Coordinates of C-alpha atoms and ligand atoms in Angstrom, one line a residue:
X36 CA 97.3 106.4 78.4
X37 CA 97.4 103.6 76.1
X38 CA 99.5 103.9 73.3
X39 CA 99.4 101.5 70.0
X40 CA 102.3 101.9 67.0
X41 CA 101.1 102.0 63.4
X42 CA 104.6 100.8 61.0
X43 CA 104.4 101.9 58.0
X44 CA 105.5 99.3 55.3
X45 CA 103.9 98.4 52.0
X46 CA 106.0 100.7 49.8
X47 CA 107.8 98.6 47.4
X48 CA 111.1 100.5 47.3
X49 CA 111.8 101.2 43.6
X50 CA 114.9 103.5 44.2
X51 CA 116.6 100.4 46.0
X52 CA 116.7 98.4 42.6
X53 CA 116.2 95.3 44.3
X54 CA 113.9 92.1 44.0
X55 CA 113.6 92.3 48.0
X56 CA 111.2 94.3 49.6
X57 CA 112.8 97.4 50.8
X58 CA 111.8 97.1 54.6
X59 CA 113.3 93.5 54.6
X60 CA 117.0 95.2 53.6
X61 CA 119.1 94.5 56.5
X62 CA 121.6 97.2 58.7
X63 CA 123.4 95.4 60.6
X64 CA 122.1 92.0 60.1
X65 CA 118.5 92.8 61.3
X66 CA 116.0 94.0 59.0
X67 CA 115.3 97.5 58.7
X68 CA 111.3 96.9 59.6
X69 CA 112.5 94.6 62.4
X70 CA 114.9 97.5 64.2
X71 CA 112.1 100.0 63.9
X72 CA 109.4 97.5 65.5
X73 CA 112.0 96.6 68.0
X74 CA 112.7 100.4 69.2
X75 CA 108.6 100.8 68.9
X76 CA 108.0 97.9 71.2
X77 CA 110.0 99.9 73.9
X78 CA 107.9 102.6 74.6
X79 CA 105.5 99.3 75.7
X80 CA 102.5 99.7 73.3
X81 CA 99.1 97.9 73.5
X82 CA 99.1 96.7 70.0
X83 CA 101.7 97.1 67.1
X84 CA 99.7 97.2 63.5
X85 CA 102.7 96.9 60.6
X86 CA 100.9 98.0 56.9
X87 CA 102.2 95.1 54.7
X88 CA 101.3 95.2 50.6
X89 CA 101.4 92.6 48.0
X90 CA 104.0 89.9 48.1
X91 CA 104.9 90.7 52.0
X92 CA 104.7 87.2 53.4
X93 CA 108.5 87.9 54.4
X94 CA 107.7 91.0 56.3
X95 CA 105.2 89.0 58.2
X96 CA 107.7 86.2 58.8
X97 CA 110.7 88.5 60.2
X98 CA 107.7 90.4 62.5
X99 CA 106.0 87.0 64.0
X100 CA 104.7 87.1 67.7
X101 CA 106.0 91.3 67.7
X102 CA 103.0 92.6 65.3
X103 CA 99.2 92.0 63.9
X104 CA 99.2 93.5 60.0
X105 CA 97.0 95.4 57.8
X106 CA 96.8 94.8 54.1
X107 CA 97.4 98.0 51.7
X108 CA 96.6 96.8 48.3
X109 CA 97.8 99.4 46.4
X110 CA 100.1 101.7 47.4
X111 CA 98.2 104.7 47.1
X112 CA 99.8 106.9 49.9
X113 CA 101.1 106.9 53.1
X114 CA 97.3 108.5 54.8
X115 CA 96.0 105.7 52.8
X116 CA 98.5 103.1 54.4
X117 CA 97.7 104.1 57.9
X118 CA 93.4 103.6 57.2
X119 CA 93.9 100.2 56.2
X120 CA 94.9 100.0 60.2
X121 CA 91.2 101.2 60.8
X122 CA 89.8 97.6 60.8
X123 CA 92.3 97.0 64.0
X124 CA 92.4 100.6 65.4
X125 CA 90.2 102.9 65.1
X126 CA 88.0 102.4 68.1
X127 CA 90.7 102.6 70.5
X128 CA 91.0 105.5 73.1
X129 CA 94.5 106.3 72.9
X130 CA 97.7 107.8 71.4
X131 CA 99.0 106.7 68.3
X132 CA 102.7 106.0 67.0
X133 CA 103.2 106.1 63.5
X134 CA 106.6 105.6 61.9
X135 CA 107.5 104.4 58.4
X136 CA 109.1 101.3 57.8
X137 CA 112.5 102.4 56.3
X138 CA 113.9 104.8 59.3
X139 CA 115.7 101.7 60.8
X140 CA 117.7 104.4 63.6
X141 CA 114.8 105.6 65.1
X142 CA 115.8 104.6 69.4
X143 CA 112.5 104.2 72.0
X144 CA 114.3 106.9 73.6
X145 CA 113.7 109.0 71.2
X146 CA 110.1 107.7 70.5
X147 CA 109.6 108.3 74.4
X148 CA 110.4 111.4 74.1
X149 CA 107.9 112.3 71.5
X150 CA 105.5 110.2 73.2
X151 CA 106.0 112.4 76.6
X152 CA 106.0 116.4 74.5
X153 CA 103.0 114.9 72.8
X154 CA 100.9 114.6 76.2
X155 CA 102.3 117.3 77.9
X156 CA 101.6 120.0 75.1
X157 CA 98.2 118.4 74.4
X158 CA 98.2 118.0 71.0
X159 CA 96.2 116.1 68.6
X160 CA 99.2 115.7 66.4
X161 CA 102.8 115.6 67.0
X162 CA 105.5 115.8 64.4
X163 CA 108.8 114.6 65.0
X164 CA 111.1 116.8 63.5
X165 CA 114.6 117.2 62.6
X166 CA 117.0 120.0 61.1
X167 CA 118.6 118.7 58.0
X168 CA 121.7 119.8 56.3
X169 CA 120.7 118.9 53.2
X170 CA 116.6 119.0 53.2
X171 CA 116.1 117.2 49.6
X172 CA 113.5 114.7 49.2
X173 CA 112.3 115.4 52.5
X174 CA 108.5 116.9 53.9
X175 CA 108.9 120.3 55.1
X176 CA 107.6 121.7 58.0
X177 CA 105.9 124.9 57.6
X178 CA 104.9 127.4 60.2
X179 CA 104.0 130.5 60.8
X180 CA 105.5 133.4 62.5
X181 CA 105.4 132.3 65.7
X182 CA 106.3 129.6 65.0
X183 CA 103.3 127.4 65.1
X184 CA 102.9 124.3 62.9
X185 CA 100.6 125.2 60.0
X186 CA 101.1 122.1 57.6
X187 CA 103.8 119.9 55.9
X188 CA 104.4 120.0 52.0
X189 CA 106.0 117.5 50.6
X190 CA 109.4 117.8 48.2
X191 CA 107.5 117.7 44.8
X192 CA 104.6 120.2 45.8
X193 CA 106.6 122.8 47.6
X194 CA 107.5 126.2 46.2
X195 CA 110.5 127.8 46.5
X196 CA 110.1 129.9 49.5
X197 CA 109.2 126.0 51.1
X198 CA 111.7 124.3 50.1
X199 CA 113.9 126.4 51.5
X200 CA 113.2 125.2 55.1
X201 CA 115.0 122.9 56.9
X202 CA 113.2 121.2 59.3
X203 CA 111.9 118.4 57.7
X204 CA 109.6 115.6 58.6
X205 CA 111.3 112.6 60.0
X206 CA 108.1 110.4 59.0
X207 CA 107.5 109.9 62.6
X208 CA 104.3 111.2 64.0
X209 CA 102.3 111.0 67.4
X210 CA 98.4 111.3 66.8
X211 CA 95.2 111.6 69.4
X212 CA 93.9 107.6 68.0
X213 CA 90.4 108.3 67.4
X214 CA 90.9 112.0 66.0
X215 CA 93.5 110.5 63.3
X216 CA 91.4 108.0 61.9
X217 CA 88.9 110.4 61.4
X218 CA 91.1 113.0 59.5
X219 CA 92.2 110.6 57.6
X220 CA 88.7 109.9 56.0
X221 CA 89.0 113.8 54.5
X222 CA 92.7 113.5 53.1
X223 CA 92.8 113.9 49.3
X224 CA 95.2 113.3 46.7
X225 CA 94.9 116.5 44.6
X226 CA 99.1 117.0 44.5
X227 CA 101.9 116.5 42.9
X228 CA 102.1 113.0 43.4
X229 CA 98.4 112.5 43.5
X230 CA 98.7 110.4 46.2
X231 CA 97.1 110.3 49.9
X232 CA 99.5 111.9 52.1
X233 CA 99.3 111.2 56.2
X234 CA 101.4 114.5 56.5
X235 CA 97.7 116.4 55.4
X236 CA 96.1 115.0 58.6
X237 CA 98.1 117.7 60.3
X238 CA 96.6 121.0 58.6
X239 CA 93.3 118.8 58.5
X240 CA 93.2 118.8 62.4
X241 CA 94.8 121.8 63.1
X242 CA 91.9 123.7 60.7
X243 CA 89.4 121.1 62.8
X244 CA 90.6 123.2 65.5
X245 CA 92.8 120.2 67.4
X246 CA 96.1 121.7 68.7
X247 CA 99.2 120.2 66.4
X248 CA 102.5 120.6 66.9
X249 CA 106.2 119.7 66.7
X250 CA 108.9 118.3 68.9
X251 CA 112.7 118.4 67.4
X252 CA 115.0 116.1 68.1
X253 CA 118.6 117.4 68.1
X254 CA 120.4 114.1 66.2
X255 CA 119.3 114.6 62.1
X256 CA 121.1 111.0 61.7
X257 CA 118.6 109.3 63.7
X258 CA 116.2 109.9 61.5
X259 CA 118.0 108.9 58.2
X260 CA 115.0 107.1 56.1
X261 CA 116.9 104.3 54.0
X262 CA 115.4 105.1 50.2
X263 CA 118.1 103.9 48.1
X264 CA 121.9 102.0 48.4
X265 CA 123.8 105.4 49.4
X266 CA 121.4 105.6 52.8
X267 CA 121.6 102.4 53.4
X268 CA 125.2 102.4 53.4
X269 CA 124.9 105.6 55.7
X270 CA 122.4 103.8 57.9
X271 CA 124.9 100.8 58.4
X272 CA 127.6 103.4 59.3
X273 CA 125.8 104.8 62.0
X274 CA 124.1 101.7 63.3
X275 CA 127.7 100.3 63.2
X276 CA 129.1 102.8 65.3
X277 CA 126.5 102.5 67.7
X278 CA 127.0 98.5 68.5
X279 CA 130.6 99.2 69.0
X280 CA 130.5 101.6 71.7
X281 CA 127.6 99.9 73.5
X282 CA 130.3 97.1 73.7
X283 CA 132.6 99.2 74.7
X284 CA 130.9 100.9 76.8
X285 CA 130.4 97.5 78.7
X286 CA 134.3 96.5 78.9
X287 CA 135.3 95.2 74.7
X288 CA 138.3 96.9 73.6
X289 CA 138.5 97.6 69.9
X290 CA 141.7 98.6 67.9
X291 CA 140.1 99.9 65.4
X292 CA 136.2 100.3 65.4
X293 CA 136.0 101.7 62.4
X294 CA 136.8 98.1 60.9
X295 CA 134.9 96.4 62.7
X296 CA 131.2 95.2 61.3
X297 CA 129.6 93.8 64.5
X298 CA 125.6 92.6 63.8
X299 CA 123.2 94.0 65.9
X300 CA 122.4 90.8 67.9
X301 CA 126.2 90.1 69.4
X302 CA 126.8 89.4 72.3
X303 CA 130.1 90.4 73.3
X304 CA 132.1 89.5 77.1
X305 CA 134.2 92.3 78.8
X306 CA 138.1 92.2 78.4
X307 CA 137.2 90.4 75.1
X308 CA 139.4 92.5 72.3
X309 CA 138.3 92.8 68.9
X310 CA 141.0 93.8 66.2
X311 CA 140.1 96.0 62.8
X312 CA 138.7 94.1 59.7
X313 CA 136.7 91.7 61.6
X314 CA 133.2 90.7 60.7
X315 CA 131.3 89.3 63.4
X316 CA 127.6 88.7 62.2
X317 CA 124.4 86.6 63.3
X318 CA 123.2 84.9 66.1
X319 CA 127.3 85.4 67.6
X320 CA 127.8 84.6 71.4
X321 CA 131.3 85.5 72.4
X322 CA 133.0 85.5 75.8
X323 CA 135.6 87.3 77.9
X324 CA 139.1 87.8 77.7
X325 CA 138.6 86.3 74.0
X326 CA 141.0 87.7 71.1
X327 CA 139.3 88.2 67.4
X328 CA 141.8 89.4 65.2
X329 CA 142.3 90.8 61.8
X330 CA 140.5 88.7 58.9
X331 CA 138.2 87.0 61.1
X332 CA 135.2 86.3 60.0
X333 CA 132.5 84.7 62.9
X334 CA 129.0 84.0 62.0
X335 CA 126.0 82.1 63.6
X336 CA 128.5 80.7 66.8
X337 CA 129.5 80.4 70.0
X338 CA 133.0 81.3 71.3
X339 CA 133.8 81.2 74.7
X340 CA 136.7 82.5 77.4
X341 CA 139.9 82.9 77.0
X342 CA 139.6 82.0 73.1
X343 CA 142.1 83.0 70.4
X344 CA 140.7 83.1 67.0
X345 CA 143.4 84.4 64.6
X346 CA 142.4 85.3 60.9
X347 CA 139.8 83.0 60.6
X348 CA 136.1 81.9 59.7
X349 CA 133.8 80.2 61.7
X350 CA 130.3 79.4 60.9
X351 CA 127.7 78.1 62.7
X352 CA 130.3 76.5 64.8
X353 CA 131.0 76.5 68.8
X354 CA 134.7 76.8 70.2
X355 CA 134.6 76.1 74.3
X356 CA 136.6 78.2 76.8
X357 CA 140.8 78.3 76.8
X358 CA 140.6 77.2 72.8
X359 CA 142.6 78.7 70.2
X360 CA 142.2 78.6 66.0
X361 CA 144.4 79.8 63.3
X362 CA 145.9 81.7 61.1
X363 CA 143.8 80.6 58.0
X364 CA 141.6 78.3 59.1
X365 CA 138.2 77.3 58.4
X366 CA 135.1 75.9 61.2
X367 CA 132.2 74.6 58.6
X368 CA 129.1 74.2 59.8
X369 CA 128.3 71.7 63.2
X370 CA 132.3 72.3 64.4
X371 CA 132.2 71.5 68.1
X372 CA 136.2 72.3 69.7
X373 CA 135.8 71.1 73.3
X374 CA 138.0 73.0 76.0
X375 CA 141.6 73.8 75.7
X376 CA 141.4 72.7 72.4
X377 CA 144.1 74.2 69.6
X378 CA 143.2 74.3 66.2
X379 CA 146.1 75.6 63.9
X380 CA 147.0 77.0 60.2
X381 CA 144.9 75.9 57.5
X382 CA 143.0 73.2 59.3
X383 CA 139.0 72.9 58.1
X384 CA 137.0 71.1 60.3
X385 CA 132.8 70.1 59.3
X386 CA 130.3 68.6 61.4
X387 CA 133.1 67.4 63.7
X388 CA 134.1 67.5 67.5
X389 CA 136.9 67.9 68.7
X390 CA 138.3 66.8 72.2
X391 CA 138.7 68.2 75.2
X392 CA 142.8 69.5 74.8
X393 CA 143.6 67.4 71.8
X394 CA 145.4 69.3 68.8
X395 CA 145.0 69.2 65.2
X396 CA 147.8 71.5 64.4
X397 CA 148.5 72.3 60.3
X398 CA 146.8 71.7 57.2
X399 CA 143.9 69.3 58.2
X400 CA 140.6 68.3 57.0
X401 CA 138.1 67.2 59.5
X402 CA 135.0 66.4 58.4
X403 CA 132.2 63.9 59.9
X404 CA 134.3 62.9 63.1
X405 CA 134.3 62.4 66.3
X406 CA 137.7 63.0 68.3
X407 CA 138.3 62.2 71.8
X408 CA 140.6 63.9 74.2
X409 CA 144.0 65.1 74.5
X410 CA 144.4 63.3 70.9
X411 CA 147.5 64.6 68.5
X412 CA 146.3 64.7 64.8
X413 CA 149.5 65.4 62.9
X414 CA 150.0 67.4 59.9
X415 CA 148.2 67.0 56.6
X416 CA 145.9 64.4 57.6
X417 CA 142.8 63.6 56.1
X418 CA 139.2 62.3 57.3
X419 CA 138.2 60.7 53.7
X420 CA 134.6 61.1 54.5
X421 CA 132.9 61.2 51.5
X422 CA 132.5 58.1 48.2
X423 CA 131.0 60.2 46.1
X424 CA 127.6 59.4 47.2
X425 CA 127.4 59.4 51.1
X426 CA 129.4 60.7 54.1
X427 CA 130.6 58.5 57.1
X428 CA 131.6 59.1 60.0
X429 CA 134.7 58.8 61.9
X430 CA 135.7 58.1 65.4
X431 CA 138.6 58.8 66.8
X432 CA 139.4 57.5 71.1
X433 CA 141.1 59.4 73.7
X434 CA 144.7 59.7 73.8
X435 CA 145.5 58.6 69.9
X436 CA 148.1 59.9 67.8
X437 CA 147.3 60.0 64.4
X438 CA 150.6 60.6 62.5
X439 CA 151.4 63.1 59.7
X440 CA 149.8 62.7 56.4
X441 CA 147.6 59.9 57.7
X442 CA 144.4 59.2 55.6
X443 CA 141.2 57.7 57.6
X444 CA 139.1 56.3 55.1
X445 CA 135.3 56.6 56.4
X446 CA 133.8 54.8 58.3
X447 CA 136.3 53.7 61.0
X448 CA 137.0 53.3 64.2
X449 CA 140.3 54.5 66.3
X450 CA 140.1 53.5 69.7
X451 CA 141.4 55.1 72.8
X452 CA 145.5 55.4 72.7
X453 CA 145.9 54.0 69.5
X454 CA 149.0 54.9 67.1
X455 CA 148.7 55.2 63.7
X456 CA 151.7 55.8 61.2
X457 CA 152.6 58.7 59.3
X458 CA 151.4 59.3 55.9
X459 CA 149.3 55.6 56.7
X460 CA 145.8 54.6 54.8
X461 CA 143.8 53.7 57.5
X462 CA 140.9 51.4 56.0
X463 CA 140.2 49.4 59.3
X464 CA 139.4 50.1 62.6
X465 CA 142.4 50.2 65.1
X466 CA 142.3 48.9 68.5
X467 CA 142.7 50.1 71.8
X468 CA 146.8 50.1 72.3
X469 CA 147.6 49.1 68.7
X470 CA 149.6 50.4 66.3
X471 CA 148.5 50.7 62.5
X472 CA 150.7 51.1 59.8
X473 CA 149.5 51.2 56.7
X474 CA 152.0 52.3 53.5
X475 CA 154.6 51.6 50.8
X476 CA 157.7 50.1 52.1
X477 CA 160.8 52.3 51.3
X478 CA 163.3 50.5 49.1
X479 CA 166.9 52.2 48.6
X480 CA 168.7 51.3 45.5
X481 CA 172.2 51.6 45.9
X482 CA 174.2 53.6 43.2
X483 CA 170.9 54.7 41.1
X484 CA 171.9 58.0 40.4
X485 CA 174.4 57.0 37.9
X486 CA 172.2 54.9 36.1
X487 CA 169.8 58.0 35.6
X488 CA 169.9 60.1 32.1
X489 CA 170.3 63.5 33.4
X490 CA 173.1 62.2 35.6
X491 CA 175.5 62.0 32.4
X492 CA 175.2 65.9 32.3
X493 CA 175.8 66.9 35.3
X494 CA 179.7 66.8 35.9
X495 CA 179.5 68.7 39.0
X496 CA 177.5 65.6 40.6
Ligands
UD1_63 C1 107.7 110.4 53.7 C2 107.0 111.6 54.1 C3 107.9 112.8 54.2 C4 109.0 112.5 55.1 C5 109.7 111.2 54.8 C6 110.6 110.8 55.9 C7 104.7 111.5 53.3 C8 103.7 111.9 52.2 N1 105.9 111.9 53.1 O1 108.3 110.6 52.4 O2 107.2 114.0 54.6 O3 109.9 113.6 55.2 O4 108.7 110.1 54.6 O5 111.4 109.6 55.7 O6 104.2 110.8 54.2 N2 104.3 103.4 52.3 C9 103.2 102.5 52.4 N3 102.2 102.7 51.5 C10 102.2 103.6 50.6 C11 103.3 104.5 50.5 C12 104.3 104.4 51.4 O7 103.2 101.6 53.3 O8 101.2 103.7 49.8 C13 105.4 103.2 53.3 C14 106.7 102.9 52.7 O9 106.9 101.5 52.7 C15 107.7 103.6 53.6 C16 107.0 104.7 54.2 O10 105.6 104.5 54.0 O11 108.2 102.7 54.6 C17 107.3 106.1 53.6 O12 107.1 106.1 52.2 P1 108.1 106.7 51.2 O13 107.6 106.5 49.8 O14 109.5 106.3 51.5 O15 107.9 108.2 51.6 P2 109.0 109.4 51.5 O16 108.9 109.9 50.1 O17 110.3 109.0 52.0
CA64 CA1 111.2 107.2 52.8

């Protein structure tokens, strides 16, 4: 059986009150569109057709290489979304996916599942259903005494008797190919909303004679479609709590997964322990036996083995194995900390690397550098890299010490076990053994303090 996978996603989203596209909202760091394409492509589909309206360039961009698109110019219904997919489709022997854009925790699984009830009971049509506690806004499913599908109505055309059901239409359907795109040339808009509803293809094919029908799925949640904030608050929620226990469920320990907001794409190693109120988000690689704790904040980087990272953020930034950072510090962009590495408090390092086991312990800026190994930056230094205008660069060789409350005033050159002064303004390069010192020298005046104003106050001195 071949099986292609229409997405539904021209709708603009008015009840998100947002300039973005609703589809292009994100749960967990992946687009809502992308997670439902992504669980689609699972059931292994010959084609995937995504229904794109005006001004969805971006929705093309997130779904590049994963789906071909149909143009909707005006969004005049979902049954009218799904035949602007007749251009692509409708000559194709074959079963048909369709599933709207904004259900973003929809799992192949469950689209399998579907998919397998939808060939075994022969039907034309399959609904997926699901029984909600609260049915509002929702399609209906209607059926008769014995519990046969007869149609769906819709929130705003149902009466009261209808709307009192509570299995409701996930917006997820199975269709014979060829059979839906020709119901969908007799759906009409005469409702409530005068639109073109896909749900009619049901009653159309079922009064055609075609056998429809509905499979439930037991988990309502999954099928939470995102329409405004609240659900997509909800949606994050449960997505959430899904990435956490597939890590744990492959050996990451959690103190508190409630707390912890973990992007779809992580990777996480076993043994690696994540504490609460961490945010881990992006294109995040992290290893084993690693330590995240509280008020960390990780994003777009690489963190290996054995890694401490203590209350702090790190963006776009790689830390190698046995490497430690924090409390309260910063990696800006292009940070590279080389093994065995320690990065203390309140140290911000950009577009800088940092030697295999050399140290920059407290309250440093790093920026624009280059740092050897096992080199000792003391506390308070700074990497002046920037006039104004342009940034330089800084190198500094293996084995240096650069003193407490140095400055290195960009560009210069430290070479290997060089020594430089505390609280010294380094303006020229250093060589190889040297020591630079570079400051005011101290002068003690004896007997000052009775020459100072205050000092004829203070009787006790
Ligand atoms: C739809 C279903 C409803 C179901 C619910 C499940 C219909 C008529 N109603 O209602 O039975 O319970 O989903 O979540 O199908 N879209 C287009 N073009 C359009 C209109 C919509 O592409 O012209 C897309 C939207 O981008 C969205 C999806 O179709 O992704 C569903 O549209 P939406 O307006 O959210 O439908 P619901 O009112 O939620
Ligand atoms: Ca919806």
């Amino acid at each position: 059986m071949k099986k292609f996978v229409v997405v539904l996603a021209a709708g603009k989203g008015t009840r998100m009150k947002s300039k973005l596209y609703k589809v292009l909202h994100k749960v967990c760091g992946k687009t809502m569109v992308e997670h439902v394409v992504d669980a689609a492509l699972g059931v292994d589909p010959e084609e995937v057709v995504t229904i794109v309206g005006t001004g969805a360039e971006d929705v093309e961009k997130v779904l590049e290489g994963k789906s071909k698109f149909a143009f909707q110019k005006e969004q005049l219904g979902t049954g009218d979304a799904v035949k602007t997919a007749a251009e692509l489709l409708e000559n194709e022997d074959g079963e048909t996916l369709v599933v709207t854009g904004d259900t973003p925790l929809f799992t192949t699984e469950t689209f399998n599942n579907l998919f397998k009830y939808h060939q075994e009971s022969g039907n034309a049509a399959t609904v997926l259903t699901a029984v909600a506690p609260n049915p509002f806004g929702y399609g209906r499913i209607i059926r008769d005494e014995d519990g046969n599908v007869l149609r769906i109505v819709e929130q705003k055309d149902g009466n009261s008797e209808e709307l009192k059901v509570k299995e409701i239409n996930t917006g997820v359907f199975c269709f014979n190919n060829k059979k839906l795109f020709e119901a969908l040339k007799h759906v009409t808009n005469n409702n409530a909303q005068g639109e073109y509803y896909l749900t009619d293809v049901l009653e159309i094919l079922r009064k055609n004679g075609d056998k429809v029908g509905a499979y439930t799925m037991p988990d309502f949640s999954e099928s939470l479609g995102v329409n405004d904030r609240v659900a997509l608050a909800q949606a994050t929620k449960i997505m959430q709590k899904r990435i956490n226990e597939e890590h744990m469920k492959n050996g990451v320990s959690f103190i508190d997964p409630d707390t912890a907001y973990i992007d779809s794409d992580v990777k996480i190693g076993n043994d690696t322990v994540i504490e609460g109120n961490v945010v881990i988000k992006g294109n995040t690689e992290i290893g084993s036996e690693t330590v995240i704790t509280s008020g960390s904040r990780i994003i777009d980087s690489r963190i290996g083995n054995n890694v401490t990272v203590t209350s702090s953020t790190i963006e776009d930034s790689v830390m190698e194995d046995n490497t430690d950072i924090g409390p309260m510090s910063h990696l800006r962009p292009k940070a590279l900390i080389r093994e065995g590495a320690h990065i203390g408090n309140f140290v911000e390092i950009k577009k800088a690397e940092i030697g295999v086991d050399s140290k920059v312990g407290h309250l440093t800026y790093v920026g624009d550098a280059t740092l050897g190994k096992d080199i000792n930056v003391g506390c308070g230094t700074i990497f002046s890299n920037y006039d104004g205008v342009k940034k330089f660069h800084t190198n500094v060789g293996d084995h240096s010490f650069i003193g407490a409350g140095a400055t290195l005033i960009a560009p210069v050159n430290i070479a290997d076990h060089a020594f430089i002064a505390a609280d010294s303004t380094i303006t020229k390069d250093v060589d190889k053994y040297d020591m630079a010192i570079a400051r005011g020298r101290q002068v003690n005046k004896p007997d000052y303090w009775h020459k100072l104003p205050l000092s004829k106050d203070k009787e006790w001195q």
